[in-house]
JSON list of C-alpha atoms and ligand atoms in Angstrom, two decimals:
[
{"chain": "A", "resi": 18, "resn": "MET", "atom": "CA", "xyz": [42.23, -24.15, -38.33]},
{"chain": "A", "resi": 19, "resn": "LYS", "atom": "CA", "xyz": [43.29, -25.89, -35.14]},
{"chain": "A", "resi": 20, "resn": "GLN", "atom": "CA", "xyz": [45.23, -29.15, -35.35]},
{"chain": "A", "resi": 21, "resn": "LYS", "atom": "CA", "xyz": [43.08, -32.25, -34.63]},
{"chain": "A", "resi": 22, "resn": "ILE", "atom": "CA", "xyz": [44.65, -34.47, -32.00]},
{"chain": "A", "resi": 23, "resn": "ASN", "atom": "CA", "xyz": [43.60, -37.81, -30.50]},
{"chain": "A", "resi": 24, "resn": "ILE", "atom": "CA", "xyz": [42.62, -37.94, -26.84]},
{"chain": "A", "resi": 25, "resn": "ALA", "atom": "CA", "xyz": [42.69, -41.21, -24.86]},
{"chain": "A", "resi": 26, "resn": "ILE", "atom": "CA", "xyz": [40.66, -41.51, -21.64]},
{"chain": "A", "resi": 27, "resn": "ASP", "atom": "CA", "xyz": [41.17, -44.69, -19.61]},
{"chain": "A", "resi": 28, "resn": "GLY", "atom": "CA", "xyz": [40.11, -45.64, -16.13]},
{"chain": "A", "resi": 29, "resn": "TYR", "atom": "CA", "xyz": [38.07, -47.78, -13.80]},
{"chain": "A", "resi": 30, "resn": "SER", "atom": "CA", "xyz": [34.43, -48.82, -14.35]},
{"chain": "A", "resi": 31, "resn": "SER", "atom": "CA", "xyz": [31.76, -46.18, -13.79]},
{"chain": "A", "resi": 32, "resn": "CYS", "atom": "CA", "xyz": [34.24, -43.36, -13.31]},
{"chain": "A", "resi": 33, "resn": "GLY", "atom": "CA", "xyz": [32.43, -40.93, -15.55]},
{"chain": "A", "resi": 34, "resn": "LYS", "atom": "CA", "xyz": [34.89, -41.36, -18.42]},
{"chain": "A", "resi": 35, "resn": "SER", "atom": "CA", "xyz": [32.16, -41.26, -21.03]},
{"chain": "A", "resi": 36, "resn": "THR", "atom": "CA", "xyz": [30.50, -38.13, -19.58]},
{"chain": "A", "resi": 37, "resn": "ILE", "atom": "CA", "xyz": [33.74, -36.17, -19.86]},
{"chain": "A", "resi": 38, "resn": "ALA", "atom": "CA", "xyz": [34.75, -37.75, -23.18]},
{"chain": "A", "resi": 39, "resn": "LYS", "atom": "CA", "xyz": [31.38, -36.86, -24.74]},
{"chain": "A", "resi": 40, "resn": "ALA", "atom": "CA", "xyz": [31.46, -33.27, -23.46]},
{"chain": "A", "resi": 41, "resn": "VAL", "atom": "CA", "xyz": [35.03, -32.73, -24.66]},
{"chain": "A", "resi": 42, "resn": "ALA", "atom": "CA", "xyz": [34.28, -34.25, -28.08]},
{"chain": "A", "resi": 43, "resn": "LYS", "atom": "CA", "xyz": [31.24, -31.99, -28.43]},
{"chain": "A", "resi": 44, "resn": "GLU", "atom": "CA", "xyz": [33.18, -28.87, -27.43]},
{"chain": "A", "resi": 45, "resn": "LEU", "atom": "CA", "xyz": [35.98, -29.64, -29.90]},
{"chain": "A", "resi": 46, "resn": "ASN", "atom": "CA", "xyz": [33.70, -30.98, -32.64]},
{"chain": "A", "resi": 47, "resn": "TYR", "atom": "CA", "xyz": [35.59, -34.30, -32.44]},
{"chain": "A", "resi": 48, "resn": "VAL", "atom": "CA", "xyz": [34.22, -37.85, -32.72]},
{"chain": "A", "resi": 49, "resn": "TYR", "atom": "CA", "xyz": [33.51, -39.67, -29.45]},
{"chain": "A", "resi": 50, "resn": "ILE", "atom": "CA", "xyz": [34.19, -43.42, -29.44]},
{"chain": "A", "resi": 51, "resn": "ASP", "atom": "CA", "xyz": [32.95, -45.53, -26.52]},
{"chain": "A", "resi": 52, "resn": "THR", "atom": "CA", "xyz": [35.09, -48.68, -26.75]},
{"chain": "A", "resi": 53, "resn": "GLY", "atom": "CA", "xyz": [33.35, -50.22, -23.71]},
{"chain": "A", "resi": 54, "resn": "ALA", "atom": "CA", "xyz": [30.14, -50.22, -25.79]},
{"chain": "A", "resi": 55, "resn": "MET", "atom": "CA", "xyz": [31.94, -52.35, -28.39]},
{"chain": "A", "resi": 56, "resn": "TYR", "atom": "CA", "xyz": [32.93, -54.96, -25.76]},
{"chain": "A", "resi": 57, "resn": "ARG", "atom": "CA", "xyz": [29.40, -54.81, -24.37]},
{"chain": "A", "resi": 58, "resn": "ALA", "atom": "CA", "xyz": [27.93, -55.42, -27.85]},
{"chain": "A", "resi": 59, "resn": "MET", "atom": "CA", "xyz": [30.25, -58.39, -28.19]},
{"chain": "A", "resi": 60, "resn": "ALA", "atom": "CA", "xyz": [29.08, -59.74, -24.81]},
{"chain": "A", "resi": 61, "resn": "LEU", "atom": "CA", "xyz": [25.45, -59.30, -25.90]},
{"chain": "A", "resi": 62, "resn": "TYR", "atom": "CA", "xyz": [26.19, -61.24, -29.08]},
{"chain": "A", "resi": 63, "resn": "ALA", "atom": "CA", "xyz": [27.81, -64.03, -27.04]},
{"chain": "A", "resi": 64, "resn": "LEU", "atom": "CA", "xyz": [24.79, -64.18, -24.73]},
{"chain": "A", "resi": 65, "resn": "GLN", "atom": "CA", "xyz": [22.33, -64.20, -27.63]},
{"chain": "A", "resi": 66, "resn": "HIS", "atom": "CA", "xyz": [24.18, -66.99, -29.43]},
{"chain": "A", "resi": 67, "resn": "GLY", "atom": "CA", "xyz": [24.84, -69.30, -26.51]},
{"chain": "A", "resi": 68, "resn": "PHE", "atom": "CA", "xyz": [28.58, -68.65, -26.25]},
{"chain": "A", "resi": 69, "resn": "ILE", "atom": "CA", "xyz": [28.22, -68.05, -22.52]},
{"chain": "A", "resi": 70, "resn": "HIS", "atom": "CA", "xyz": [27.31, -71.23, -20.65]},
{"chain": "A", "resi": 71, "resn": "ALA", "atom": "CA", "xyz": [24.82, -71.35, -17.78]},
{"chain": "A", "resi": 72, "resn": "ASN", "atom": "CA", "xyz": [27.72, -71.63, -15.32]},
{"chain": "A", "resi": 73, "resn": "GLY", "atom": "CA", "xyz": [29.15, -68.35, -16.69]},
{"chain": "A", "resi": 74, "resn": "THR", "atom": "CA", "xyz": [32.10, -69.80, -18.60]},
{"chain": "A", "resi": 75, "resn": "VAL", "atom": "CA", "xyz": [32.74, -68.68, -22.18]},
{"chain": "A", "resi": 76, "resn": "ASP", "atom": "CA", "xyz": [32.82, -70.97, -25.22]},
{"chain": "A", "resi": 77, "resn": "THR", "atom": "CA", "xyz": [35.95, -69.21, -26.47]},
{"chain": "A", "resi": 78, "resn": "ALA", "atom": "CA", "xyz": [36.48, -71.47, -29.50]},
{"chain": "A", "resi": 79, "resn": "GLY", "atom": "CA", "xyz": [32.85, -71.06, -30.63]},
{"chain": "A", "resi": 80, "resn": "LEU", "atom": "CA", "xyz": [32.95, -67.29, -30.19]},
{"chain": "A", "resi": 81, "resn": "GLU", "atom": "CA", "xyz": [36.25, -67.01, -32.05]},
{"chain": "A", "resi": 82, "resn": "LYS", "atom": "CA", "xyz": [34.80, -68.91, -35.01]},
{"chain": "A", "resi": 83, "resn": "ALA", "atom": "CA", "xyz": [31.77, -66.59, -35.13]},
{"chain": "A", "resi": 84, "resn": "LEU", "atom": "CA", "xyz": [33.74, -63.33, -34.91]},
{"chain": "A", "resi": 85, "resn": "ASP", "atom": "CA", "xyz": [33.62, -62.59, -38.63]},
{"chain": "A", "resi": 86, "resn": "LEU", "atom": "CA", "xyz": [29.83, -62.54, -38.38]},
{"chain": "A", "resi": 87, "resn": "VAL", "atom": "CA", "xyz": [29.81, -59.78, -35.79]},
{"chain": "A", "resi": 88, "resn": "LEU", "atom": "CA", "xyz": [29.44, -56.25, -37.10]},
{"chain": "A", "resi": 89, "resn": "ILE", "atom": "CA", "xyz": [29.59, -53.46, -34.54]},
{"chain": "A", "resi": 90, "resn": "ASN", "atom": "CA", "xyz": [29.21, -49.82, -35.46]},
{"chain": "A", "resi": 91, "resn": "PHE", "atom": "CA", "xyz": [27.99, -46.47, -34.16]},
{"chain": "A", "resi": 92, "resn": "LYS", "atom": "CA", "xyz": [25.44, -44.04, -35.54]},
{"chain": "A", "resi": 93, "resn": "TYR", "atom": "CA", "xyz": [24.75, -40.52, -34.39]},
{"chain": "A", "resi": 94, "resn": "ASN", "atom": "CA", "xyz": [21.16, -40.03, -33.28]},
{"chain": "A", "resi": 95, "resn": "PHE", "atom": "CA", "xyz": [20.39, -36.43, -34.24]},
{"chain": "A", "resi": 96, "resn": "ASP", "atom": "CA", "xyz": [17.17, -36.34, -32.17]},
{"chain": "A", "resi": 97, "resn": "LEU", "atom": "CA", "xyz": [18.83, -37.52, -28.95]},
{"chain": "A", "resi": 98, "resn": "GLY", "atom": "CA", "xyz": [22.16, -35.82, -29.66]},
{"chain": "A", "resi": 99, "resn": "PHE", "atom": "CA", "xyz": [24.34, -38.84, -28.96]},
{"chain": "A", "resi": 100, "resn": "ILE", "atom": "CA", "xyz": [25.98, -41.86, -30.57]},
{"chain": "A", "resi": 101, "resn": "GLU", "atom": "CA", "xyz": [24.18, -45.21, -30.40]},
{"chain": "A", "resi": 102, "resn": "THR", "atom": "CA", "xyz": [25.68, -48.68, -30.73]},
{"chain": "A", "resi": 103, "resn": "PHE", "atom": "CA", "xyz": [24.52, -51.12, -33.42]},
{"chain": "A", "resi": 104, "resn": "LEU", "atom": "CA", "xyz": [25.10, -54.87, -33.46]},
{"chain": "A", "resi": 105, "resn": "ASN", "atom": "CA", "xyz": [24.56, -56.47, -36.87]},
{"chain": "A", "resi": 106, "resn": "GLY", "atom": "CA", "xyz": [22.28, -53.61, -37.87]},
{"chain": "A", "resi": 107, "resn": "GLN", "atom": "CA", "xyz": [20.20, -53.59, -34.65]},
{"chain": "A", "resi": 108, "resn": "ASN", "atom": "CA", "xyz": [20.22, -50.67, -32.23]},
{"chain": "A", "resi": 109, "resn": "VAL", "atom": "CA", "xyz": [21.40, -52.28, -28.95]},
{"chain": "A", "resi": 110, "resn": "GLU", "atom": "CA", "xyz": [22.17, -49.13, -26.98]},
{"chain": "A", "resi": 111, "resn": "LYS", "atom": "CA", "xyz": [19.76, -50.05, -24.16]},
{"chain": "A", "resi": 112, "resn": "GLU", "atom": "CA", "xyz": [20.46, -53.82, -24.00]},
{"chain": "A", "resi": 113, "resn": "ILE", "atom": "CA", "xyz": [24.23, -53.38, -23.71]},
{"chain": "A", "resi": 114, "resn": "ARG", "atom": "CA", "xyz": [23.79, -51.34, -20.50]},
{"chain": "A", "resi": 115, "resn": "SER", "atom": "CA", "xyz": [21.84, -54.12, -18.70]},
{"chain": "A", "resi": 116, "resn": "LEU", "atom": "CA", "xyz": [23.29, -55.73, -15.59]},
{"chain": "A", "resi": 117, "resn": "GLN", "atom": "CA", "xyz": [23.31, -59.10, -17.38]},
{"chain": "A", "resi": 118, "resn": "VAL", "atom": "CA", "xyz": [25.70, -57.73, -20.01]},
{"chain": "A", "resi": 119, "resn": "SER", "atom": "CA", "xyz": [27.71, -55.90, -17.31]},
{"chain": "A", "resi": 120, "resn": "ASN", "atom": "CA", "xyz": [28.13, -59.16, -15.43]},
{"chain": "A", "resi": 121, "resn": "HIS", "atom": "CA", "xyz": [29.61, -61.01, -18.42]},
{"chain": "A", "resi": 122, "resn": "VAL", "atom": "CA", "xyz": [31.46, -58.32, -20.35]},
{"chain": "A", "resi": 123, "resn": "SER", "atom": "CA", "xyz": [34.77, -58.58, -18.46]},
{"chain": "A", "resi": 124, "resn": "LYS", "atom": "CA", "xyz": [35.15, -62.26, -19.42]},
{"chain": "A", "resi": 125, "resn": "ILE", "atom": "CA", "xyz": [34.35, -61.53, -23.05]},
{"chain": "A", "resi": 126, "resn": "SER", "atom": "CA", "xyz": [36.84, -58.68, -23.10]},
{"chain": "A", "resi": 127, "resn": "ASP", "atom": "CA", "xyz": [39.56, -61.09, -21.96]},
{"chain": "A", "resi": 128, "resn": "VAL", "atom": "CA", "xyz": [39.18, -63.25, -25.09]},
{"chain": "A", "resi": 129, "resn": "LYS", "atom": "CA", "xyz": [42.31, -62.50, -27.11]},
{"chain": "A", "resi": 130, "resn": "ALA", "atom": "CA", "xyz": [40.63, -62.77, -30.53]},
{"chain": "A", "resi": 131, "resn": "VAL", "atom": "CA", "xyz": [37.88, -60.37, -29.43]},
{"chain": "A", "resi": 132, "resn": "ARG", "atom": "CA", "xyz": [40.48, -57.80, -28.39]},
{"chain": "A", "resi": 133, "resn": "VAL", "atom": "CA", "xyz": [42.45, -58.22, -31.62]},
{"chain": "A", "resi": 134, "resn": "LYS", "atom": "CA", "xyz": [39.31, -57.58, -33.69]},
{"chain": "A", "resi": 135, "resn": "LEU", "atom": "CA", "xyz": [38.09, -54.58, -31.67]},
{"chain": "A", "resi": 136, "resn": "VAL", "atom": "CA", "xyz": [41.51, -52.95, -31.21]},
{"chain": "A", "resi": 137, "resn": "LYS", "atom": "CA", "xyz": [42.06, -53.10, -34.98]},
{"chain": "A", "resi": 138, "resn": "LEU", "atom": "CA", "xyz": [38.69, -51.44, -35.56]},
{"chain": "A", "resi": 139, "resn": "GLN", "atom": "CA", "xyz": [39.39, -48.77, -32.93]},
{"chain": "A", "resi": 140, "resn": "LYS", "atom": "CA", "xyz": [42.81, -47.94, -34.39]},
{"chain": "A", "resi": 141, "resn": "ARG", "atom": "CA", "xyz": [41.18, -47.50, -37.79]},
{"chain": "A", "resi": 142, "resn": "MET", "atom": "CA", "xyz": [38.51, -45.19, -36.35]},
{"chain": "A", "resi": 143, "resn": "ALA", "atom": "CA", "xyz": [41.23, -42.87, -35.00]},
{"chain": "A", "resi": 144, "resn": "GLU", "atom": "CA", "xyz": [43.43, -42.84, -38.11]},
{"chain": "A", "resi": 145, "resn": "SER", "atom": "CA", "xyz": [42.52, -39.32, -39.19]},
{"chain": "A", "resi": 146, "resn": "GLY", "atom": "CA", "xyz": [42.70, -37.77, -35.71]},
{"chain": "A", "resi": 147, "resn": "GLY", "atom": "CA", "xyz": [40.01, -35.72, -34.01]},
{"chain": "A", "resi": 148, "resn": "VAL", "atom": "CA", "xyz": [38.86, -38.57, -31.80]},
{"chain": "A", "resi": 149, "resn": "VAL", "atom": "CA", "xyz": [38.11, -38.77, -28.08]},
{"chain": "A", "resi": 150, "resn": "MET", "atom": "CA", "xyz": [38.21, -42.46, -27.18]},
{"chain": "A", "resi": 151, "resn": "ASP", "atom": "CA", "xyz": [37.48, -43.93, -23.77]},
{"chain": "A", "resi": 152, "resn": "GLY", "atom": "CA", "xyz": [38.19, -47.41, -22.42]},
{"chain": "A", "resi": 153, "resn": "ARG", "atom": "CA", "xyz": [40.79, -49.38, -20.48]},
{"chain": "A", "resi": 154, "resn": "ASP", "atom": "CA", "xyz": [43.70, -49.82, -22.90]},
{"chain": "A", "resi": 155, "resn": "ILE", "atom": "CA", "xyz": [43.42, -46.77, -25.13]},
{"chain": "A", "resi": 156, "resn": "GLY", "atom": "CA", "xyz": [46.55, -44.96, -23.94]},
{"chain": "A", "resi": 157, "resn": "THR", "atom": "CA", "xyz": [48.57, -48.17, -23.64]},
{"chain": "A", "resi": 158, "resn": "VAL", "atom": "CA", "xyz": [47.50, -50.36, -26.61]},
{"chain": "A", "resi": 159, "resn": "VAL", "atom": "CA", "xyz": [44.99, -48.77, -29.00]},
{"chain": "A", "resi": 160, "resn": "LEU", "atom": "CA", "xyz": [46.46, -45.27, -29.28]},
{"chain": "A", "resi": 161, "resn": "PRO", "atom": "CA", "xyz": [49.89, -45.35, -27.64]},
{"chain": "A", "resi": 162, "resn": "ASN", "atom": "CA", "xyz": [50.76, -42.24, -29.69]},
{"chain": "A", "resi": 163, "resn": "ALA", "atom": "CA", "xyz": [47.69, -40.23, -28.68]},
{"chain": "A", "resi": 164, "resn": "GLU", "atom": "CA", "xyz": [48.75, -36.63, -28.15]},
{"chain": "A", "resi": 165, "resn": "LEU", "atom": "CA", "xyz": [46.91, -36.48, -24.82]},
{"chain": "A", "resi": 166, "resn": "LYS", "atom": "CA", "xyz": [46.07, -39.23, -22.33]},
{"chain": "A", "resi": 167, "resn": "PHE", "atom": "CA", "xyz": [44.01, -39.18, -19.15]},
{"chain": "A", "resi": 168, "resn": "PHE", "atom": "CA", "xyz": [43.57, -41.84, -16.50]},
{"chain": "A", "resi": 169, "resn": "MET", "atom": "CA", "xyz": [40.42, -41.46, -14.41]},
{"chain": "A", "resi": 170, "resn": "THR", "atom": "CA", "xyz": [39.79, -42.94, -11.01]},
{"chain": "A", "resi": 171, "resn": "ALA", "atom": "CA", "xyz": [37.45, -42.44, -8.02]},
{"chain": "A", "resi": 172, "resn": "ASP", "atom": "CA", "xyz": [36.45, -44.19, -4.81]},
{"chain": "A", "resi": 173, "resn": "SER", "atom": "CA", "xyz": [34.52, -47.38, -5.69]},
{"chain": "A", "resi": 174, "resn": "LYS", "atom": "CA", "xyz": [31.56, -46.56, -3.40]},
{"chain": "A", "resi": 175, "resn": "VAL", "atom": "CA", "xyz": [31.15, -43.17, -5.05]},
{"chain": "A", "resi": 176, "resn": "ARG", "atom": "CA", "xyz": [31.33, -44.82, -8.48]},
{"chain": "A", "resi": 177, "resn": "ALA", "atom": "CA", "xyz": [28.71, -47.43, -7.53]},
{"chain": "A", "resi": 178, "resn": "GLN", "atom": "CA", "xyz": [26.35, -44.74, -6.23]},
{"chain": "A", "resi": 179, "resn": "ARG", "atom": "CA", "xyz": [26.68, -42.74, -9.47]},
{"chain": "A", "resi": 180, "resn": "ARG", "atom": "CA", "xyz": [26.14, -45.84, -11.62]},
{"chain": "A", "resi": 181, "resn": "TYR", "atom": "CA", "xyz": [23.15, -46.91, -9.51]},
{"chain": "A", "resi": 182, "resn": "GLU", "atom": "CA", "xyz": [21.48, -43.53, -10.06]},
{"chain": "A", "resi": 183, "resn": "GLU", "atom": "CA", "xyz": [22.22, -43.68, -13.77]},
{"chain": "A", "resi": 184, "resn": "LEU", "atom": "CA", "xyz": [20.68, -47.18, -14.07]},
{"chain": "A", "resi": 185, "resn": "LYS", "atom": "CA", "xyz": [17.65, -46.09, -12.01]},
{"chain": "A", "resi": 186, "resn": "SER", "atom": "CA", "xyz": [17.10, -43.11, -14.30]},
{"chain": "A", "resi": 187, "resn": "MET", "atom": "CA", "xyz": [17.20, -45.53, -17.26]},
{"chain": "A", "resi": 188, "resn": "GLY", "atom": "CA", "xyz": [14.48, -47.63, -15.59]},
{"chain": "A", "resi": 189, "resn": "VAL", "atom": "CA", "xyz": [16.82, -50.55, -14.81]},
{"chain": "A", "resi": 190, "resn": "GLU", "atom": "CA", "xyz": [15.78, -52.45, -11.63]},
{"chain": "A", "resi": 191, "resn": "THR", "atom": "CA", "xyz": [18.75, -53.05, -9.34]},
{"chain": "A", "resi": 192, "resn": "THR", "atom": "CA", "xyz": [20.15, -52.38, -5.87]},
{"chain": "A", "resi": 193, "resn": "LEU", "atom": "CA", "xyz": [23.15, -50.33, -4.76]},
{"chain": "A", "resi": 194, "resn": "GLU", "atom": "CA", "xyz": [24.75, -53.46, -3.32]},
{"chain": "A", "resi": 195, "resn": "GLU", "atom": "CA", "xyz": [24.43, -55.33, -6.62]},
{"chain": "A", "resi": 196, "resn": "VAL", "atom": "CA", "xyz": [25.99, -52.40, -8.50]},
{"chain": "A", "resi": 197, "resn": "LEU", "atom": "CA", "xyz": [28.85, -52.10, -5.99]},
{"chain": "A", "resi": 198, "resn": "ASN", "atom": "CA", "xyz": [29.59, -55.82, -6.34]},
{"chain": "A", "resi": 199, "resn": "ASN", "atom": "CA", "xyz": [29.64, -55.46, -10.12]},
{"chain": "A", "resi": 200, "resn": "VAL", "atom": "CA", "xyz": [31.96, -52.42, -9.97]},
{"chain": "A", "resi": 201, "resn": "ASN", "atom": "CA", "xyz": [34.37, -54.22, -7.59]},
{"chain": "A", "resi": 202, "resn": "SER", "atom": "CA", "xyz": [34.45, -57.45, -9.55]},
{"chain": "A", "resi": 203, "resn": "ARG", "atom": "CA", "xyz": [34.98, -55.64, -12.87]},
{"chain": "A", "resi": 204, "resn": "ASP", "atom": "CA", "xyz": [37.85, -53.59, -11.34]},
{"chain": "A", "resi": 205, "resn": "GLU", "atom": "CA", "xyz": [39.45, -56.81, -10.15]},
{"chain": "A", "resi": 206, "resn": "TYR", "atom": "CA", "xyz": [38.98, -58.55, -13.49]},
{"chain": "A", "resi": 207, "resn": "ASP", "atom": "CA", "xyz": [39.99, -55.57, -15.64]},
{"chain": "A", "resi": 208, "resn": "THR", "atom": "CA", "xyz": [43.25, -54.96, -13.75]},
{"chain": "A", "resi": 209, "resn": "THR", "atom": "CA", "xyz": [44.36, -58.59, -13.44]},
{"chain": "A", "resi": 210, "resn": "ARG", "atom": "CA", "xyz": [43.26, -60.15, -16.75]},
{"chain": "A", "resi": 211, "resn": "ALA", "atom": "CA", "xyz": [45.86, -61.68, -19.03]},
{"chain": "A", "resi": 212, "resn": "ASN", "atom": "CA", "xyz": [45.16, -59.57, -22.12]},
{"chain": "A", "resi": 213, "resn": "ASP", "atom": "CA", "xyz": [45.73, -55.79, -22.15]},
{"chain": "A", "resi": 214, "resn": "PRO", "atom": "CA", "xyz": [44.80, -55.20, -18.48]},
{"chain": "A", "resi": 215, "resn": "LEU", "atom": "CA", "xyz": [43.75, -51.76, -17.28]},
{"chain": "A", "resi": 216, "resn": "LYS", "atom": "CA", "xyz": [46.92, -49.85, -16.54]},
{"chain": "A", "resi": 217, "resn": "ARG", "atom": "CA", "xyz": [47.84, -46.20, -16.47]},
{"chain": "A", "resi": 218, "resn": "ALA", "atom": "CA", "xyz": [50.05, -45.18, -19.40]},
{"chain": "A", "resi": 219, "resn": "ASP", "atom": "CA", "xyz": [53.26, -43.58, -18.12]},
{"chain": "A", "resi": 220, "resn": "ASP", "atom": "CA", "xyz": [52.40, -40.33, -19.87]},
{"chain": "A", "resi": 221, "resn": "ALA", "atom": "CA", "xyz": [48.72, -40.18, -18.78]},
{"chain": "A", "resi": 222, "resn": "VAL", "atom": "CA", "xyz": [47.43, -37.35, -16.61]},
{"chain": "A", "resi": 223, "resn": "VAL", "atom": "CA", "xyz": [45.63, -38.81, -13.56]},
{"chain": "A", "resi": 224, "resn": "ILE", "atom": "CA", "xyz": [42.23, -37.42, -12.57]},
{"chain": "A", "resi": 225, "resn": "ASP", "atom": "CA", "xyz": [40.80, -38.66, -9.26]},
{"chain": "A", "resi": 226, "resn": "ASN", "atom": "CA", "xyz": [37.25, -37.34, -9.47]},
{"chain": "A", "resi": 227, "resn": "THR", "atom": "CA", "xyz": [35.93, -38.58, -6.09]},
{"chain": "A", "resi": 228, "resn": "HIS", "atom": "CA", "xyz": [35.44, -34.98, -4.99]},
{"chain": "A", "resi": 229, "resn": "LEU", "atom": "CA", "xyz": [35.25, -33.23, -8.38]},
{"chain": "A", "resi": 230, "resn": "THR", "atom": "CA", "xyz": [32.14, -32.04, -10.18]},
{"chain": "A", "resi": 231, "resn": "ILE", "atom": "CA", "xyz": [31.63, -32.84, -13.87]},
{"chain": "A", "resi": 232, "resn": "GLU", "atom": "CA", "xyz": [32.18, -29.16, -14.67]},
{"chain": "A", "resi": 233, "resn": "GLU", "atom": "CA", "xyz": [35.50, -29.10, -12.79]},
{"chain": "A", "resi": 234, "resn": "GLN", "atom": "CA", "xyz": [36.72, -32.20, -14.64]},
{"chain": "A", "resi": 235, "resn": "PHE", "atom": "CA", "xyz": [35.58, -30.79, -17.97]},
{"chain": "A", "resi": 236, "resn": "GLN", "atom": "CA", "xyz": [37.39, -27.49, -17.36]},
{"chain": "A", "resi": 237, "resn": "PHE", "atom": "CA", "xyz": [40.56, -29.31, -16.32]},
{"chain": "A", "resi": 238, "resn": "VAL", "atom": "CA", "xyz": [40.57, -31.59, -19.38]},
{"chain": "A", "resi": 239, "resn": "MET", "atom": "CA", "xyz": [39.81, -28.68, -21.74]},
{"chain": "A", "resi": 240, "resn": "SER", "atom": "CA", "xyz": [42.66, -26.64, -20.25]},
{"chain": "A", "resi": 241, "resn": "GLN", "atom": "CA", "xyz": [45.05, -29.53, -20.92]},
{"chain": "A", "resi": 242, "resn": "VAL", "atom": "CA", "xyz": [43.71, -29.95, -24.46]},
{"chain": "A", "resi": 243, "resn": "MET", "atom": "CA", "xyz": [44.13, -26.25, -25.26]},
{"chain": "A", "resi": 244, "resn": "LYS", "atom": "CA", "xyz": [47.64, -26.28, -23.85]},
{"chain": "A", "resi": 245, "resn": "LYS", "atom": "CA", "xyz": [48.54, -29.33, -25.94]},
{"chain": "A", "resi": 246, "resn": "ILE", "atom": "CA", "xyz": [47.03, -27.96, -29.17]},
{"chain": "A", "resi": 247, "resn": "GLY", "atom": "CA", "xyz": [48.75, -24.62, -28.55]},
{"chain": "A", "resi": 248, "resn": "SER", "atom": "CA", "xyz": [52.12, -26.29, -28.04]},
{"chain": "A", "resi": 249, "resn": "LEU", "atom": "CA", "xyz": [51.75, -28.41, -31.20]},
{"chain": "A", "resi": 250, "resn": "GLU", "atom": "CA", "xyz": [50.81, -25.36, -33.29]},
{"chain": "A", "resi": 251, "resn": "HIS", "atom": "CA", "xyz": [53.82, -23.55, -31.92]},
{"chain": "A", "resi": 252, "resn": "ILE", "atom": "CA", "xyz": [56.08, -26.40, -33.14]},
{"chain": "A", "resi": 253, "resn": "SER", "atom": "CA", "xyz": [54.50, -26.79, -36.60]},
{"chain": "B", "resi": 26, "resn": "DC", "atom": "O1", "xyz": [33.53, -48.78, -20.08]},
{"chain": "B", "resi": 26, "resn": "DC", "atom": "P1", "xyz": [32.52, -49.91, -19.83]},
{"chain": "B", "resi": 26, "resn": "DC", "atom": "O2", "xyz": [32.26, -50.15, -18.38]},
{"chain": "B", "resi": 26, "resn": "DC", "atom": "O3", "xyz": [31.27, -49.75, -20.61]},
{"chain": "B", "resi": 26, "resn": "DC", "atom": "O4", "xyz": [33.28, -51.22, -20.38]},
{"chain": "B", "resi": 26, "resn": "DC", "atom": "C1", "xyz": [32.69, -52.49, -20.33]},
{"chain": "B", "resi": 26, "resn": "DC", "atom": "C2", "xyz": [33.76, -53.55, -20.16]},
{"chain": "B", "resi": 26, "resn": "DC", "atom": "O5", "xyz": [34.54, -53.66, -21.34]},
{"chain": "B", "resi": 26, "resn": "DC", "atom": "C3", "xyz": [34.74, -53.34, -19.01]},
{"chain": "B", "resi": 26, "resn": "DC", "atom": "O6", "xyz": [34.39, -54.14, -17.91]},
{"chain": "B", "resi": 26, "resn": "DC", "atom": "C4", "xyz": [36.07, -53.76, -19.55]},
{"chain": "B", "resi": 26, "resn": "DC", "atom": "C5", "xyz": [35.90, -53.87, -21.03]},
{"chain": "B", "resi": 26, "resn": "DC", "atom": "N1", "xyz": [36.69, -52.90, -21.80]},
{"chain": "B", "resi": 26, "resn": "DC", "atom": "C6", "xyz": [37.95, -53.30, -22.18]},
{"chain": "B", "resi": 26, "resn": "DC", "atom": "O7", "xyz": [38.39, -54.38, -21.83]},
{"chain": "B", "resi": 26, "resn": "DC", "atom": "N2", "xyz": [38.70, -52.48, -22.97]},
{"chain": "B", "resi": 26, "resn": "DC", "atom": "C7", "xyz": [38.24, -51.29, -23.35]},
{"chain": "B", "resi": 26, "resn": "DC", "atom": "N3", "xyz": [38.99, -50.51, -24.13]},
{"chain": "B", "resi": 26, "resn": "DC", "atom": "C8", "xyz": [36.95, -50.86, -22.95]},
{"chain": "B", "resi": 26, "resn": "DC", "atom": "C9", "xyz": [36.21, -51.70, -22.15]}
]
């Protein structure tokens, strides 16, 4: 029986973190946790309940008061073979990927009380190990003791093109320019925000995937995982 470790994958928007995290979790029979989906569900809730004003500012006090009413969880869809996000019992997997949510999610994720609530939940989800979690602050804040950490990056134009194709395949109407603007503004916001900004953990392995295929990234991550598990078994 191999030891179950926790794996943290952080990085910029639309870097393919979730593609690699999902594939690695599947290979290892681990649980994949998409923390971005949790912030997106929170942004959807804020939009639905009028906590984001027409001028784009957030009613932080109102949202904070409502936080106990927000229930976010994941369920595995056996037919589709992946995890879907639920907000107060409703499947919101499609809505949370919309450009409207993408355009507001960075602001929502900078609300301190939102982060406190979601980080607590994420820590609890990883308590028993065997988790592959992707996000922005996993290696630095949520799982600082994760046995293995990766930090993914890629050229922003390449990321926007990949995201544009993904949205198109999901039937979302948009333009490459709009997606590139969103990627750039989220990078700016995510790295400069006051609360838990995106930052590489000192002990994270950097993967710049601008010129790497998904298979190459997967093989690299798996080789690191096997090395880590092997070294831990050697010690124990
Ligand atoms: O990974 P994603 O693009 O779906 O994430 C959506 C937003 O949520 C992203 O702009 C920043 C925020 N986020 C965060 O602040 N912390 C995380 N651990 C994950 C996402």
